[in-house]
Tab-separated table of C-alpha atoms in Angstrom:
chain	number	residue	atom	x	y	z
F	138	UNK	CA	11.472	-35.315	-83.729
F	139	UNK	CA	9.074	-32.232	-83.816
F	140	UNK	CA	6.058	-31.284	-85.219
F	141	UNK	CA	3.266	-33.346	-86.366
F	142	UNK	CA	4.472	-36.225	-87.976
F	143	UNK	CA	1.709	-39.047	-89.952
F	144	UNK	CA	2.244	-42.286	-91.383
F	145	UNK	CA	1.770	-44.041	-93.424
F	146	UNK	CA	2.759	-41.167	-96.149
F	147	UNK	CA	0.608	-43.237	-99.227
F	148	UNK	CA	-1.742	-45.865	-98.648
F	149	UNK	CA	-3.312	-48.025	-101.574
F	150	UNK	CA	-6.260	-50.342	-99.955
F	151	UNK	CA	-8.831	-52.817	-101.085
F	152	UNK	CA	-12.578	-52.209	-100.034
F	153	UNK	CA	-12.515	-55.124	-98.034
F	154	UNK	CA	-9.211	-54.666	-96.392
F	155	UNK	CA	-8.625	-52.690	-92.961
F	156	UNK	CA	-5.974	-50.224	-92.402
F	157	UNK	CA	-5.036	-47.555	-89.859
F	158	UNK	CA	-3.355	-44.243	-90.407
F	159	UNK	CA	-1.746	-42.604	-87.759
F	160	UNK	CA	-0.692	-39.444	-86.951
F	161	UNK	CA	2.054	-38.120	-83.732
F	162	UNK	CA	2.301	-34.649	-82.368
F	163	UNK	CA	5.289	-33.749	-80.149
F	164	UNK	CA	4.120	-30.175	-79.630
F	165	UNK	CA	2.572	-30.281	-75.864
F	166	UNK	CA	-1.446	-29.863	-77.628
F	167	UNK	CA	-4.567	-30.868	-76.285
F	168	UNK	CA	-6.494	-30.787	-79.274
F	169	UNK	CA	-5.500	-33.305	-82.434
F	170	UNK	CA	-8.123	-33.451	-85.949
F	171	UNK	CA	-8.709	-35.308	-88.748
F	172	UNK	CA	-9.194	-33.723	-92.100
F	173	UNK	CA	-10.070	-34.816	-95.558
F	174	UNK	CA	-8.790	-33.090	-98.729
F	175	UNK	CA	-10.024	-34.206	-101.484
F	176	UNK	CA	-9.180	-32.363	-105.068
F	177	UNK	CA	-11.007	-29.188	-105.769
F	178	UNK	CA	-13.246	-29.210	-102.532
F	179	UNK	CA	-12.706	-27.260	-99.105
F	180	UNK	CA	-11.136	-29.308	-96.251
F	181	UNK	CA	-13.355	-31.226	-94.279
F	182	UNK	CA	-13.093	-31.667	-90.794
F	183	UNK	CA	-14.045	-35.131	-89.395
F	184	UNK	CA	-13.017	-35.700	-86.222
F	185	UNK	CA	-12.095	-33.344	-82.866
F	186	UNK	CA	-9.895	-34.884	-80.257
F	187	UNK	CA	-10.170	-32.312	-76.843
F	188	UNK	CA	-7.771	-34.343	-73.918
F	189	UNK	CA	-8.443	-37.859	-75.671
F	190	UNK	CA	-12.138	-36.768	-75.234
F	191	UNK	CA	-13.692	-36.671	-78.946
F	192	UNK	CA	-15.830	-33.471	-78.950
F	193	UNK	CA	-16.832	-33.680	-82.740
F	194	UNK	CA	-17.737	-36.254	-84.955
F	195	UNK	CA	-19.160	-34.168	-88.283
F	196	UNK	CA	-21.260	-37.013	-89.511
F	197	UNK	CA	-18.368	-39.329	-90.779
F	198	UNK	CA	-19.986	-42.758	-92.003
F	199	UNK	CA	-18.670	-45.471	-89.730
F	200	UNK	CA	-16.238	-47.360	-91.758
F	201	UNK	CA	-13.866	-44.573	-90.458
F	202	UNK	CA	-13.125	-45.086	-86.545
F	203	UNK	CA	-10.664	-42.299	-85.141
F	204	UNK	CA	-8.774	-43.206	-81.746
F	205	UNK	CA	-7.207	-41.258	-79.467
F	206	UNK	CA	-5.129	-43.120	-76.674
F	207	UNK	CA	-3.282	-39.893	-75.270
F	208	UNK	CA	-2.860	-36.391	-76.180
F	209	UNK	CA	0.252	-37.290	-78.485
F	210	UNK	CA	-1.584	-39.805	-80.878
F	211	UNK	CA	-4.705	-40.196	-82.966
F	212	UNK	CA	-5.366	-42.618	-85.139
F	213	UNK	CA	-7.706	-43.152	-87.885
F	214	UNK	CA	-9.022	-46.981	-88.448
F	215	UNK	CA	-10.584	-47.838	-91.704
F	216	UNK	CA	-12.328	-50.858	-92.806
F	217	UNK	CA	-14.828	-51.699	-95.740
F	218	UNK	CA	-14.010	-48.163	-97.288
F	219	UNK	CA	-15.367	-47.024	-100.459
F	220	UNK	CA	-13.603	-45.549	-104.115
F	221	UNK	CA	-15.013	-42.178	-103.298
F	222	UNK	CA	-13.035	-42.028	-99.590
F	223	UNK	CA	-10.175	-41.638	-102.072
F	224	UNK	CA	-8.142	-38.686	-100.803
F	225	UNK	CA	-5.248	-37.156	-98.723
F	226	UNK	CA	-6.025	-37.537	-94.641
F	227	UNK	CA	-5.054	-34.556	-92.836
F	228	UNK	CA	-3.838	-34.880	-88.937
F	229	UNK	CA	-3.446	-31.532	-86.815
F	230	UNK	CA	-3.119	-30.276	-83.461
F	231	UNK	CA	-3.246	-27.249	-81.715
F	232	UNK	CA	-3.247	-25.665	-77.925
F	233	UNK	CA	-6.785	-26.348	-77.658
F	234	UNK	CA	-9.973	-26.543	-79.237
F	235	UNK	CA	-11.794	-23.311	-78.616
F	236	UNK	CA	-10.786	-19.458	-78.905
F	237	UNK	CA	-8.686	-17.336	-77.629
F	238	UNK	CA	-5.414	-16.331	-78.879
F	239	UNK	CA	-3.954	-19.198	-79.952
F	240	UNK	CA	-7.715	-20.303	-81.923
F	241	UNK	CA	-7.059	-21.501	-85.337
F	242	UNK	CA	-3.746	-21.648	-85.222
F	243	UNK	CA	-2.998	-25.567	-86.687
F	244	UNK	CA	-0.051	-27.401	-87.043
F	245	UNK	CA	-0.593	-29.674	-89.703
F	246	UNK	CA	1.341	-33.294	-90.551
F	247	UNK	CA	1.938	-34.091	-94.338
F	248	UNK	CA	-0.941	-36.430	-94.642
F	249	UNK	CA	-1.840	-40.057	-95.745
F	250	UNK	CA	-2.551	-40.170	-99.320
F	251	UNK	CA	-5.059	-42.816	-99.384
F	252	UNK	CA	-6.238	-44.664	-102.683
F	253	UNK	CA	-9.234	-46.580	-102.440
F	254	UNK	CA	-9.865	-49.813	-105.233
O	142	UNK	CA	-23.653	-21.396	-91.377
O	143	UNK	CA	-20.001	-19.462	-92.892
O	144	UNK	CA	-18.511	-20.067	-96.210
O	145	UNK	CA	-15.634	-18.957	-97.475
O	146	UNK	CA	-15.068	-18.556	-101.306
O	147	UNK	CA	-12.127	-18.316	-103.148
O	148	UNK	CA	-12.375	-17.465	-106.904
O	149	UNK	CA	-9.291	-17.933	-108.325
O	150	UNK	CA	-8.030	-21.886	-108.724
O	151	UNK	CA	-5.053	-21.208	-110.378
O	152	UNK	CA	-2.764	-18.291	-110.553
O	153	UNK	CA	1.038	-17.580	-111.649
O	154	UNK	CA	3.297	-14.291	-110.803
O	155	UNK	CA	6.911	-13.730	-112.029
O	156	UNK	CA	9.616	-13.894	-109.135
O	157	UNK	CA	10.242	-10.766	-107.388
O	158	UNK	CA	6.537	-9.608	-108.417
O	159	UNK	CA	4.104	-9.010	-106.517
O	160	UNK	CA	0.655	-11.345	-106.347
O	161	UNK	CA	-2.644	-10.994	-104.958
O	162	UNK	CA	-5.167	-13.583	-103.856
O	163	UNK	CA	-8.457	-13.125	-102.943
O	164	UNK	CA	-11.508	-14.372	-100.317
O	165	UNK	CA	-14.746	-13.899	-99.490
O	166	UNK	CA	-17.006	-15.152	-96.897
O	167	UNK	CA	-20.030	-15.041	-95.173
O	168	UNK	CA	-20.954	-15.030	-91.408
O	169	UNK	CA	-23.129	-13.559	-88.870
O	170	UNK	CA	-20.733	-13.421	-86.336
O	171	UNK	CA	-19.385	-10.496	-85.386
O	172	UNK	CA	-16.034	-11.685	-83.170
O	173	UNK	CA	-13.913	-13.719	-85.325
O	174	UNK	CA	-10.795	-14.861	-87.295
O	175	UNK	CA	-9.666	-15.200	-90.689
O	176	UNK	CA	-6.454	-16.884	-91.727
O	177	UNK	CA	-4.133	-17.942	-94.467
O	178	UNK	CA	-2.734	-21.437	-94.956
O	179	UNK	CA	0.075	-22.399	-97.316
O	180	UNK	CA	0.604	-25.516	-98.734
O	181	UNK	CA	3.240	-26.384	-100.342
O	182	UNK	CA	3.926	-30.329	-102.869
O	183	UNK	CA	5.600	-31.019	-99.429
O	184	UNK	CA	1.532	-31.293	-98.376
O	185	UNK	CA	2.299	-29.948	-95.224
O	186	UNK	CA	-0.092	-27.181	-94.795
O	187	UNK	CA	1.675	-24.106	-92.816
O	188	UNK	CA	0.020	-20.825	-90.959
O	189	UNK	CA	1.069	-17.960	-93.016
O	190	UNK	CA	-1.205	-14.979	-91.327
O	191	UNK	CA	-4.027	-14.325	-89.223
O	192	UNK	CA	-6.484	-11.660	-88.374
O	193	UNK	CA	-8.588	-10.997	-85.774
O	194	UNK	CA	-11.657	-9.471	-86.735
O	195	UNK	CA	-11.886	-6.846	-83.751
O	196	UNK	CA	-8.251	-5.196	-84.910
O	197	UNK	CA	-8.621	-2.446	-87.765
O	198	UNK	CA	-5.141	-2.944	-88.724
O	199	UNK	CA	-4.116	-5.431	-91.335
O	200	UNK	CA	-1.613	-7.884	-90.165
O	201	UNK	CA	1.972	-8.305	-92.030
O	202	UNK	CA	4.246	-11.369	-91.808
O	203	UNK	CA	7.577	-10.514	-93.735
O	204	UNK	CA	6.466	-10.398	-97.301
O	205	UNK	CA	3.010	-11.289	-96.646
O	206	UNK	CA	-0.052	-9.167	-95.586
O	207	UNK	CA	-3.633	-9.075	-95.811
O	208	UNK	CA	-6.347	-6.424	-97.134
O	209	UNK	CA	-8.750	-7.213	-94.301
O	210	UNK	CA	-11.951	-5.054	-95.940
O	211	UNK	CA	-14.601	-6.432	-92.930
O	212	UNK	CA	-17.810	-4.582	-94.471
O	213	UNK	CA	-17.031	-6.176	-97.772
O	214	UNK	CA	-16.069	-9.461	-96.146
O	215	UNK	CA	-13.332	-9.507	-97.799
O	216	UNK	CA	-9.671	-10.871	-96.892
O	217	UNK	CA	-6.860	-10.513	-99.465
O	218	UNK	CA	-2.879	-12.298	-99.180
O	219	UNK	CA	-0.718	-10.011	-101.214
O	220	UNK	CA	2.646	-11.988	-101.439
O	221	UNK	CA	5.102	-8.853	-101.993
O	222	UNK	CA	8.596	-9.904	-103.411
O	223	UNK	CA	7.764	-13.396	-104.910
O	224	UNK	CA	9.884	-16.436	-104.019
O	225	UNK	CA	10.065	-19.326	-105.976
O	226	UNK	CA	9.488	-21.596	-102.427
O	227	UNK	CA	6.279	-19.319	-102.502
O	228	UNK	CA	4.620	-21.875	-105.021
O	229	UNK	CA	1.898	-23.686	-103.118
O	230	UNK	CA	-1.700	-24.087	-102.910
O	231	UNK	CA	-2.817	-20.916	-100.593
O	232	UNK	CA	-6.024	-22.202	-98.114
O	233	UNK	CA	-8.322	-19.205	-96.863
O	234	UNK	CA	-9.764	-19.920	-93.641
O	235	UNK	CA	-12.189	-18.941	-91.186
O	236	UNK	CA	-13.311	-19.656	-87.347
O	237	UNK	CA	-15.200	-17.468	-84.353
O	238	UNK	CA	-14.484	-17.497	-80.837
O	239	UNK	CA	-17.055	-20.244	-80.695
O	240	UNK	CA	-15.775	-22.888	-83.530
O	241	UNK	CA	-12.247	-22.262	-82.022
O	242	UNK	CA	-9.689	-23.874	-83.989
O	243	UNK	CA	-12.428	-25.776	-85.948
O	244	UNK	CA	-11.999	-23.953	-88.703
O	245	UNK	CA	-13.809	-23.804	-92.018
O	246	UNK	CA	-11.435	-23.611	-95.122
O	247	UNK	CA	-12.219	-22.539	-98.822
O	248	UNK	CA	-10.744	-24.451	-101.678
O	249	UNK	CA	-8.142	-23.204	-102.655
O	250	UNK	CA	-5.657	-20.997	-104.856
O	251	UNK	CA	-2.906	-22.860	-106.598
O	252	UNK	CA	-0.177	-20.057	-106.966
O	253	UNK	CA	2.901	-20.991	-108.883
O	254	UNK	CA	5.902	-18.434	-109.255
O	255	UNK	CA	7.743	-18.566	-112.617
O	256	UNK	CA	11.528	-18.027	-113.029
């Protein structure tokens, strides 16, 4: 399998329940994100994996707990989330983190719908 | 802080016509990189094009190239030659050599091509 690959594809959840999305890449990066797109709003970033090392947290309230055992996988752990976290979860990777030639140049996964009652 | 703004939510083109969408930011920076992002009801967003900032030239993939106006701040994806596989929603993006790959996205252009 290649690419960036995320499961589960839709996700319906409780507020009290927990849940984890995950997301694979089997393109060699060093750098793996989280991303929230929610309907007629910009992409926010969350989350910046660097080497398993996370390098930016962009003031994401704590019910959402990323994880990053390895270059290859990140996960996203969720617990006690709200309606308004309602929207699809984005996973990407790319060579690294900072600029150069290969900066901004993402390889995206086809997200986690998530649904939030 | 950038921004990037684009204007147009929805737009529709006839196949084998040719389509223009448009973006605007705002930065201070003076070394950076603008891109486009396609994606499609697949939800699998895709690099169509980038620009570097520093090149005068505007970049071409196939049937896709940019109007890269840097005074203006202005970056432009004319789609040349319409496809219907070419409906998506179209992401305009932005990041310097110091954000990296963290880039910061505008919100979006549906573009749907008609039969």
């Amino acid at each position: 399998e290649t690419g960036v690959t995320q499961t589960p594809r839709h996700l319906v959840m409780g507020m009290t329940n927990k849940k984890s999305l995950k997301c694979e890449q089997h393109l060699g990066h060093n750098a793996m994100y989280w991303y929230k797109q929610s309907a007629k709003k910009p992409l926010e970033l969350m989350f910046v994996y660097n080497f398993k090392e996370q390098t930016e947290n962009n003031s994401v309230p704590s019910r959402f707990s990323p994880e990053c055992p390895n270059s290859s996988h990140l996960f996203l752990h969720l617990h006690t989330l709200q309606p308004e976290d309602s929207a699809l979860y984005l996973c990407a990777s790319s060579q690294s983190p900072s600029g150069g030639q290969g900066a901004g140049k993402l390889f995206f996964g086809s997200g986690t719908q998530l649904s939030v009652l | 802080a950038q921004t990037v703004t684009q204007s147009q939510p929805e737009m529709s083109v006839q196949e084998a016509e040719t389509v223009t969408l448009s973006c605007t930011y705002d930065t201070s920076e003076n070394n950076y990189y603008l891109f486009w992002y396609k994606q499609p009801p697949s939800r699998q967003m895709i690099l169509v094009i980038r620009q570097e900032a520093y090149k005068q030239q505007n970049a071409t993939e196939n049937r896709f190239s940019v109007n890269f106006q840097k005074a203006a701040k202005s970056f432009s994806l004319k789609i040349s030659d319409s496809q219907l596989g070419d409906t998506a929603m179209y992401f305009c993006a932005f990041g310097t050599e110091t954000s990296g790959s963290r880039l910061t996205f505008g919100e979006g252009t549906q573009l749907t091509v008609n039969p």
